[in-house]
Tab-separated table of C-alpha atoms in Angstrom:
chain	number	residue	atom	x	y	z
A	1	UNK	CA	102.678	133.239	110.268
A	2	UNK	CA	103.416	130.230	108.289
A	3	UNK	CA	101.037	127.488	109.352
A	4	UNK	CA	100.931	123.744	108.122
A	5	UNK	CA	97.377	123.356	106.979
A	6	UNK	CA	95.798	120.449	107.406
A	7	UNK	CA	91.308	120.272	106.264
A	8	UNK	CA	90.553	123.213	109.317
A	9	UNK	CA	93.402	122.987	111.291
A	10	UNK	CA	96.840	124.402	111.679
A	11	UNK	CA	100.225	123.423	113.175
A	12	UNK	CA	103.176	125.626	113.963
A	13	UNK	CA	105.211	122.954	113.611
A	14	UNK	CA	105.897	120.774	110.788
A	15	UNK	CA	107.363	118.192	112.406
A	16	UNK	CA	104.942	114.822	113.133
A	17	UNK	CA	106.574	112.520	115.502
A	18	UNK	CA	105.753	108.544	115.429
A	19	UNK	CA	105.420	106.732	118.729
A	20	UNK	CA	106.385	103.272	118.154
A	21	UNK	CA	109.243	101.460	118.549
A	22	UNK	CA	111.148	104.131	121.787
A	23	UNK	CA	112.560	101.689	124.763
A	24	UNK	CA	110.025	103.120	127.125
A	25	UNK	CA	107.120	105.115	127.273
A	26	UNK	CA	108.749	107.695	129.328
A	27	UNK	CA	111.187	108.503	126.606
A	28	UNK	CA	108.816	108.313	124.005
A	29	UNK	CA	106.803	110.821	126.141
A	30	UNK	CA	110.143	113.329	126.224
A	31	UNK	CA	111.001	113.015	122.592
A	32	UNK	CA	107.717	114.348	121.799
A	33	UNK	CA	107.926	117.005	124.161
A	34	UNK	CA	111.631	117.815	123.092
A	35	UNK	CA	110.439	117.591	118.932
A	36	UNK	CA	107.533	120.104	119.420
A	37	UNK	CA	105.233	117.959	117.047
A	38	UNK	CA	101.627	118.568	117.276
A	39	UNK	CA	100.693	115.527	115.200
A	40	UNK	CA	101.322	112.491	116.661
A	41	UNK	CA	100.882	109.391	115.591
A	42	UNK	CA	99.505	106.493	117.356
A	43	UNK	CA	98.421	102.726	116.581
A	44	UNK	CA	95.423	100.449	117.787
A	45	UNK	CA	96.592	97.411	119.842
A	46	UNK	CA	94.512	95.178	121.706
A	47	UNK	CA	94.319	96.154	125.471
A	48	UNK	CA	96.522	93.815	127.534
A	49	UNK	CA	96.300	94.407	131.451
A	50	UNK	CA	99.477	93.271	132.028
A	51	UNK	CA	101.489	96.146	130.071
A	52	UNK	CA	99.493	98.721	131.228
A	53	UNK	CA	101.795	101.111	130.225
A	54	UNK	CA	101.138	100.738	126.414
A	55	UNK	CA	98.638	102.815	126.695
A	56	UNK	CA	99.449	106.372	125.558
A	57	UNK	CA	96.286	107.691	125.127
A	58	UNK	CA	96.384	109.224	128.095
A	59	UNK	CA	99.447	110.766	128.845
A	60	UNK	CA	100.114	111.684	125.101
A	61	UNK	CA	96.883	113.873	125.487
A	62	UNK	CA	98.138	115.624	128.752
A	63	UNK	CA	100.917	117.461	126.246
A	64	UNK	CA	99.696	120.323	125.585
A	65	UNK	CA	98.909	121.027	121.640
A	66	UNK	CA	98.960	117.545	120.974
A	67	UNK	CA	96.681	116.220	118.170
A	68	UNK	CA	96.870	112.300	117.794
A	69	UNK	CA	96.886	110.688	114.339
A	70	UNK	CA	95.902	107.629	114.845
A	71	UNK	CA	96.921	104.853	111.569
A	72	UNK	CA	95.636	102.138	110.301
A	73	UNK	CA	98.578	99.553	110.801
A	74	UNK	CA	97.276	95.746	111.115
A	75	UNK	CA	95.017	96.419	108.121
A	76	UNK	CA	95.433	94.527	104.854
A	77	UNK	CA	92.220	95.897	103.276
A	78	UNK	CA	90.205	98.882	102.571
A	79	UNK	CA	87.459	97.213	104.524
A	80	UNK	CA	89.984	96.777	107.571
A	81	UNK	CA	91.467	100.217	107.334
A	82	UNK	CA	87.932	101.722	107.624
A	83	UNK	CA	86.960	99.368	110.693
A	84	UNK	CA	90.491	100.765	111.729
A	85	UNK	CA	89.523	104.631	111.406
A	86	UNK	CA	86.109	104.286	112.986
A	87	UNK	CA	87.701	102.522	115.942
A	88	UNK	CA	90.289	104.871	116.313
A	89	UNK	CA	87.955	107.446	115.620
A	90	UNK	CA	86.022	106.829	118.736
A	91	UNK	CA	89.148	106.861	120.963
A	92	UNK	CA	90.818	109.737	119.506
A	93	UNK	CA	87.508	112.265	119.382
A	94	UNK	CA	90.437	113.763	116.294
A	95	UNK	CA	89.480	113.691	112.631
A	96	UNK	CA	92.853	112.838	111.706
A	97	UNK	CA	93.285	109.107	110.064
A	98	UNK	CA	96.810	107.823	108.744
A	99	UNK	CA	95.691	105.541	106.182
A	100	UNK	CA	98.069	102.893	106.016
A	101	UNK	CA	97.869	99.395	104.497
A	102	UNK	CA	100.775	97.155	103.950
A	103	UNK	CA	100.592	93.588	103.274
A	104	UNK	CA	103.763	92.267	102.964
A	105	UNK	CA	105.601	92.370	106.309
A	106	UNK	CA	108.821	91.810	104.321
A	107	UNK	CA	109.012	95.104	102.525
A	108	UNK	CA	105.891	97.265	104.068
A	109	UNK	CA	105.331	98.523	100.745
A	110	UNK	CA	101.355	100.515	100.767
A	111	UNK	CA	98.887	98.635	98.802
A	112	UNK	CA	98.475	101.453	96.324
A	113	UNK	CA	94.662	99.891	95.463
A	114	UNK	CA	93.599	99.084	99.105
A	115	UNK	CA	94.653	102.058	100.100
A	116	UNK	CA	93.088	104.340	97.288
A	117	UNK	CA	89.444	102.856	98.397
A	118	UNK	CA	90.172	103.458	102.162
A	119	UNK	CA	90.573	106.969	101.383
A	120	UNK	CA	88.292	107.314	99.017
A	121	UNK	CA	85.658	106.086	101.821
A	122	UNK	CA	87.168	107.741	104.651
A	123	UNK	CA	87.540	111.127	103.354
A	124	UNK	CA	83.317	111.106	102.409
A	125	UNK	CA	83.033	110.150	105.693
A	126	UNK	CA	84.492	113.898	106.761
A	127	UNK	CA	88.084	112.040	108.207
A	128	UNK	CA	90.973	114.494	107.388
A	129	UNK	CA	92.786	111.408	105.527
A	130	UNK	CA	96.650	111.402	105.619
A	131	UNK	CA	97.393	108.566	103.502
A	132	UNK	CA	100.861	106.445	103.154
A	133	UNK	CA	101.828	105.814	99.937
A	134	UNK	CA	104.731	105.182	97.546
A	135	UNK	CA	106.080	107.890	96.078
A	136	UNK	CA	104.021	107.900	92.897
A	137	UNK	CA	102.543	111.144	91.063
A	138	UNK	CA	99.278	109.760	89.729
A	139	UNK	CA	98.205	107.776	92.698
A	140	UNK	CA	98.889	111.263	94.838
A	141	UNK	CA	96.835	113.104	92.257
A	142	UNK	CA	93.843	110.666	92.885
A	143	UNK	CA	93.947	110.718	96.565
A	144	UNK	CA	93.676	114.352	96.196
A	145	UNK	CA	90.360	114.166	93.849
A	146	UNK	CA	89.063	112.084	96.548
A	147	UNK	CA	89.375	114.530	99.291
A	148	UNK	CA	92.483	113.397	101.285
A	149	UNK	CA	93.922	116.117	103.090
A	150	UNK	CA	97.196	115.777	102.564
A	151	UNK	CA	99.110	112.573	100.664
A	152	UNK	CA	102.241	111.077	102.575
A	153	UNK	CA	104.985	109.638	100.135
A	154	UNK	CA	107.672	107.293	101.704
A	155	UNK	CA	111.097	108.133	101.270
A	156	UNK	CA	112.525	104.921	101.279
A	157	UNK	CA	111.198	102.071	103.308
A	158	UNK	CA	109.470	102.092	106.561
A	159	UNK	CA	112.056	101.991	109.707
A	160	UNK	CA	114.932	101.520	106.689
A	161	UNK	CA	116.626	104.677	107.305
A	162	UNK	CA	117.250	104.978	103.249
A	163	UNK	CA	116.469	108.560	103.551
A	164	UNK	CA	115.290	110.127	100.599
A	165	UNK	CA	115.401	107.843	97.782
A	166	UNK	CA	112.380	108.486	95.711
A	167	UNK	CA	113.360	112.035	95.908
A	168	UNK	CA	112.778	112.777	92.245
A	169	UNK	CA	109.200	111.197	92.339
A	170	UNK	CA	108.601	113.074	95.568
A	171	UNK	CA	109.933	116.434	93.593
A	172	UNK	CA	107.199	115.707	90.821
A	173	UNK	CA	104.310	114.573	93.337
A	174	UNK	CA	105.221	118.193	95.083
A	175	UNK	CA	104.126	119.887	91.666
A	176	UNK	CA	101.486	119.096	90.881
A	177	UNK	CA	99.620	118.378	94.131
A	178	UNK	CA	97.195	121.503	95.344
A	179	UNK	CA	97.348	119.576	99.185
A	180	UNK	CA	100.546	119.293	101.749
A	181	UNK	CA	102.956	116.473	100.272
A	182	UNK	CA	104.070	114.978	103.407
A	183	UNK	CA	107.827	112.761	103.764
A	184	UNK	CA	106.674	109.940	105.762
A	185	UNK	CA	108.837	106.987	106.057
A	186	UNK	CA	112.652	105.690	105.794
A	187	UNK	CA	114.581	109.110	106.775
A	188	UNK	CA	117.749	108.515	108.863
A	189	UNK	CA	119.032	112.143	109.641
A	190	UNK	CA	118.233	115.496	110.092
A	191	UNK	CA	119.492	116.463	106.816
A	192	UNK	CA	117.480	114.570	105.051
A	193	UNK	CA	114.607	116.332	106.589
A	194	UNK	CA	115.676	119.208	105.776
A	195	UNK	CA	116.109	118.354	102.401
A	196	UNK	CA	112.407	117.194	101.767
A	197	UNK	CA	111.312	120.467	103.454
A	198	UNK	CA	113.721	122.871	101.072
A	199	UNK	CA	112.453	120.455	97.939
A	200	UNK	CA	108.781	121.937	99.157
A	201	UNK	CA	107.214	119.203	101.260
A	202	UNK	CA	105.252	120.429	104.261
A	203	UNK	CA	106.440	118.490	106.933
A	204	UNK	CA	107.941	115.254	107.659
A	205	UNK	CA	106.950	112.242	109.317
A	206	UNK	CA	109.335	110.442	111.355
A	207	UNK	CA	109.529	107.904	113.959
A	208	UNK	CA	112.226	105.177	114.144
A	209	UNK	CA	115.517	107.755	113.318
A	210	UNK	CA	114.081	109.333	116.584
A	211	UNK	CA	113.081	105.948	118.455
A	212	UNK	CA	116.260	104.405	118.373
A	213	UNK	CA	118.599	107.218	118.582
A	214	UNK	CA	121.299	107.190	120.947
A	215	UNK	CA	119.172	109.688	122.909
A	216	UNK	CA	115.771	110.126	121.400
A	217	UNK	CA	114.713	113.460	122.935
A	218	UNK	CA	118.203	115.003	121.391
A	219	UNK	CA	117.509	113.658	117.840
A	220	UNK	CA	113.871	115.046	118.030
A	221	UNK	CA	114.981	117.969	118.669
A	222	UNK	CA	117.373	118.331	116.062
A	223	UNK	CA	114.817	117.282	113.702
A	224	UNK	CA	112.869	119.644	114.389
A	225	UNK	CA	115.960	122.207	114.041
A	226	UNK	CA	116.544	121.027	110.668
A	227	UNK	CA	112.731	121.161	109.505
A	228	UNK	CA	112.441	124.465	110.622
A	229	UNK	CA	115.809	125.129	108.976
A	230	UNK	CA	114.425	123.553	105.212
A	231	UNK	CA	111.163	124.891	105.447
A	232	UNK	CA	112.800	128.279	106.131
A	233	UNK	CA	115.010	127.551	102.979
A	234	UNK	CA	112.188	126.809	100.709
A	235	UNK	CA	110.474	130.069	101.447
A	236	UNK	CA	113.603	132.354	101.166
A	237	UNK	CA	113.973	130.774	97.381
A	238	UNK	CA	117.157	128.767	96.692
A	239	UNK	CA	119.685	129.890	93.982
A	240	UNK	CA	119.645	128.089	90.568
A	241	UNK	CA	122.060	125.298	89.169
A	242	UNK	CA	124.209	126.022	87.207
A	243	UNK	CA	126.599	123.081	85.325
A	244	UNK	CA	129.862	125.410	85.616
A	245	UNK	CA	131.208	127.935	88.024
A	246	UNK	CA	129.752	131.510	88.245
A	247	UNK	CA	131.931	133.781	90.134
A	248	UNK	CA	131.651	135.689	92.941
A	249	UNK	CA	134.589	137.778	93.277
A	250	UNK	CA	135.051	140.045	90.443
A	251	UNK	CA	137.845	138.476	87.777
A	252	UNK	CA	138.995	141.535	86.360
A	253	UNK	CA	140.827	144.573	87.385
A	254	UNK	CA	142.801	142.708	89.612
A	255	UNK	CA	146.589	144.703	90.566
A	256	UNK	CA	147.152	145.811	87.391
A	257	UNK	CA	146.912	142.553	85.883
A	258	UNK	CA	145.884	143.664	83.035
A	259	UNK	CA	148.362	145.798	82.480
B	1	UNK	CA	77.122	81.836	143.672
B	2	UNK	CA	76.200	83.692	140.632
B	3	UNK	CA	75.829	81.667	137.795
B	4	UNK	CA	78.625	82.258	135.193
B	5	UNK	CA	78.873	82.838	131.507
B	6	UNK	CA	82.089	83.052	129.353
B	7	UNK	CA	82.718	85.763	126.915
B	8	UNK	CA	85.401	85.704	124.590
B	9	UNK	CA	87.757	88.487	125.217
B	10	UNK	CA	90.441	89.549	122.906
B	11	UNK	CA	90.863	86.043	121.570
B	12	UNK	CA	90.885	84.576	125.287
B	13	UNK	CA	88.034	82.896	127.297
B	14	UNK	CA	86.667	84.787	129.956
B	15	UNK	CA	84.568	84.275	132.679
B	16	UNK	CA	81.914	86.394	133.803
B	17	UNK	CA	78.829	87.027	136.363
B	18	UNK	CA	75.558	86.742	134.296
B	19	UNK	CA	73.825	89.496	133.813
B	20	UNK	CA	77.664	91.377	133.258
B	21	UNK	CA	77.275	94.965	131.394
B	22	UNK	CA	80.113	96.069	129.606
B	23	UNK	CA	81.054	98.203	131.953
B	24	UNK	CA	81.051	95.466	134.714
B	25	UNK	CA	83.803	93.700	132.635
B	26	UNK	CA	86.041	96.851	132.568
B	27	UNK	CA	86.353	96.898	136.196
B	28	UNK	CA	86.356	93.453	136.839
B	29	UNK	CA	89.865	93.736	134.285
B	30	UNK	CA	91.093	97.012	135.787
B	31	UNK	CA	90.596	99.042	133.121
B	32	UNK	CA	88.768	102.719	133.629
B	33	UNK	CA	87.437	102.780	130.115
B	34	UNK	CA	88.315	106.008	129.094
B	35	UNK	CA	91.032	105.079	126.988
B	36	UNK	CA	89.066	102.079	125.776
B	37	UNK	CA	87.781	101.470	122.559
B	38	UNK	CA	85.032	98.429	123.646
B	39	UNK	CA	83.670	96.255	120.383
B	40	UNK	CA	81.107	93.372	121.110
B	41	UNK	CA	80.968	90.902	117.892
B	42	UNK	CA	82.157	93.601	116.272
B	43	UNK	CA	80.043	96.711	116.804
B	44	UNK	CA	81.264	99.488	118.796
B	45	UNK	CA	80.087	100.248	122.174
B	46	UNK	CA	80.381	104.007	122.871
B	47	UNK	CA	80.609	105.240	126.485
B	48	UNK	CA	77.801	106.446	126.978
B	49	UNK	CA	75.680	102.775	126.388
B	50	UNK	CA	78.760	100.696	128.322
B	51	UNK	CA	76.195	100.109	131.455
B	52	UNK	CA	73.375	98.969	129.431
B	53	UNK	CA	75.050	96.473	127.173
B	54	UNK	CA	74.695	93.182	129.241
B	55	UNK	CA	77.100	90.735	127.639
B	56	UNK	CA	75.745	87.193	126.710
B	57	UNK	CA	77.620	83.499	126.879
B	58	UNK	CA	80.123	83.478	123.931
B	59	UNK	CA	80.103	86.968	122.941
B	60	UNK	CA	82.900	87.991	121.634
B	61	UNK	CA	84.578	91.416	123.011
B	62	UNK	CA	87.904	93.417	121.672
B	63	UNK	CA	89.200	96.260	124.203
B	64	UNK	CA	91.568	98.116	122.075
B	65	UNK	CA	94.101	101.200	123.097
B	66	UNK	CA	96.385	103.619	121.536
B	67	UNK	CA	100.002	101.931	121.724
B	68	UNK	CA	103.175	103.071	119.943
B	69	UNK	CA	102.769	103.576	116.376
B	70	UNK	CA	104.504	105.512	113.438
């Protein structure tokens, strides 16, 4: 069976499904259900009694095959992201950390530095670190020195809905890396998920092209369609390039045409 | 009446009982803990030591949840 393999464990699906940013907690709850995701990600708010329904700890657990990623977002720092982790770590009971540190509000760019020494730390600390970074080959190769378990490129800019723009840096981070390269970030459609997955990624991350959807649980589950579709794609080998046409209907012999 | 103290929790002044545990302070907010991630000035209070941690005058205390999140 092909399994997405992540430190120990494995996911049937290669779909991970964000949970910010849905109109309600009850359609958050069926978009995850409809996407089949069995990473989730979550973030750390403060507790505020009077929106107790923020809290999704609970009935995000009660789906069956759920594992919750929990990320970093709020941190500026290293130091931050690690108070972060250990925080979440203790909620979650799951290894799984999304390392992600972005400073600048206006663009949400990953602090390639800040982010390199979270991971560094976190990973010796035995977290299965998925960090968010920009799509660049050398930085990927160092989180995977360190021990991250997979690295998680952006595609264009968080909540952006670019799609795939740093697809050629993505396509070069892919080759080299020995650990899952993971899309996380800025895809709009479908297709573009199923382009990262036939370019050899190993899942996708997305949250707001779900979120705000016209109908959230229908766009999760096309996603999920159209990973299954690309990852299917990869394996089966697609054809070559080629800059002009090669047929494929024979040219000659045709009615006596040459005759 | 108990005499009071006042904690700080999650930024805002709160009044307690003294002699308030940890766990006191989740019910007296409504909260059943388990999804609950308790910090007092900053150190992590696991489950498990909730009832023994009493909680002194200016303390400061973070509850934090899961919430929505990509």
């Amino acid at each position: 069976m092909d399994l997405l393999q992540l430190g120990s464990y494995t996911f049937s699906s290669r779909l991970i499904i964000g949970t910010g940013k849905f109109s309600s907690a009850t359609v958050m709850l069926q978009a995850v259900r409809a996407s089949g995701a069995q990473l989730v990600t979550v973030a750390l708010r403060r507790f505020n009694r009077e929106q107790a329904e923020d809290d999704l700890f609970g009935p995000l657990s009660a789906i069956e095959g759920v594992t919750l990623m929990p990320n970093t977002s709020g941190a500026s720092t290293a130091a931050e992201a690690v108070r972060a982790a250990h925080i979440a770590r203790e909620l979650s009971g799951s290894p799984f950390i999304k390392v992600e540190i972005h400073p600048n509000p206006q663009h949400l760019m990953p602090d390639p530095i800040e982010t390199f020494e979270a991971a560094r730390i976190l990973a010796k600390e035995g977290f299965l670190v998925m960090p968010y970074i920009t799509a660049d080959p050398v930085l990927a190769k160092r989180l995977e020195e360190v021990g991250c378990a997979a690295v998680m490129p952006l595609g264009s800019a968080i909540g952006s809905g670019q799609g795939l723009a740093t697809a050629a840096m993505i396509e070069l981070i892919i080759r080299e890396s020995s650990i899952p390269v993971i899309v996380d970030a800025g895809l709009r459609s479908p297709s573009e998920a199923a382009h990262a997955m036939e370019m050899g990624c190993e899942a996708v991350l997305v949250n707001s092209a779900v979120a705000v959807a016209g109908n959230p649980p229908e766009m999760a589950e096309a996603f999920a369609e159209a990973v299954a579709a690309g990852r299917k794609a990869f394996r089966a080998g697609l054809m070559q390039k080629s800059g002009s046409a090669i047929a494929t209907s024979p040219l000659t012999a045709f009615l006596g045409a040459n005759g | 009446m108990s005499q009071m103290i006042t904690i700080e929790l999650n930024g805002q002044k709160q009044p307690l009982p003294t002699g308030s545990a940890v766990s006191d302070l989740l019910s007296i907010i409504g909260s059943d803990g388990k999804s609950v991630a308790v910090l007092v000035n900053q150190q992590i209070i696991r489950p498990e030591n909730r009832s023994a941690r009493i909680l002194q005058e200016g303390d400061e205390v973070e509850l934090l949840i899961f919430a929505g999140g990509g």
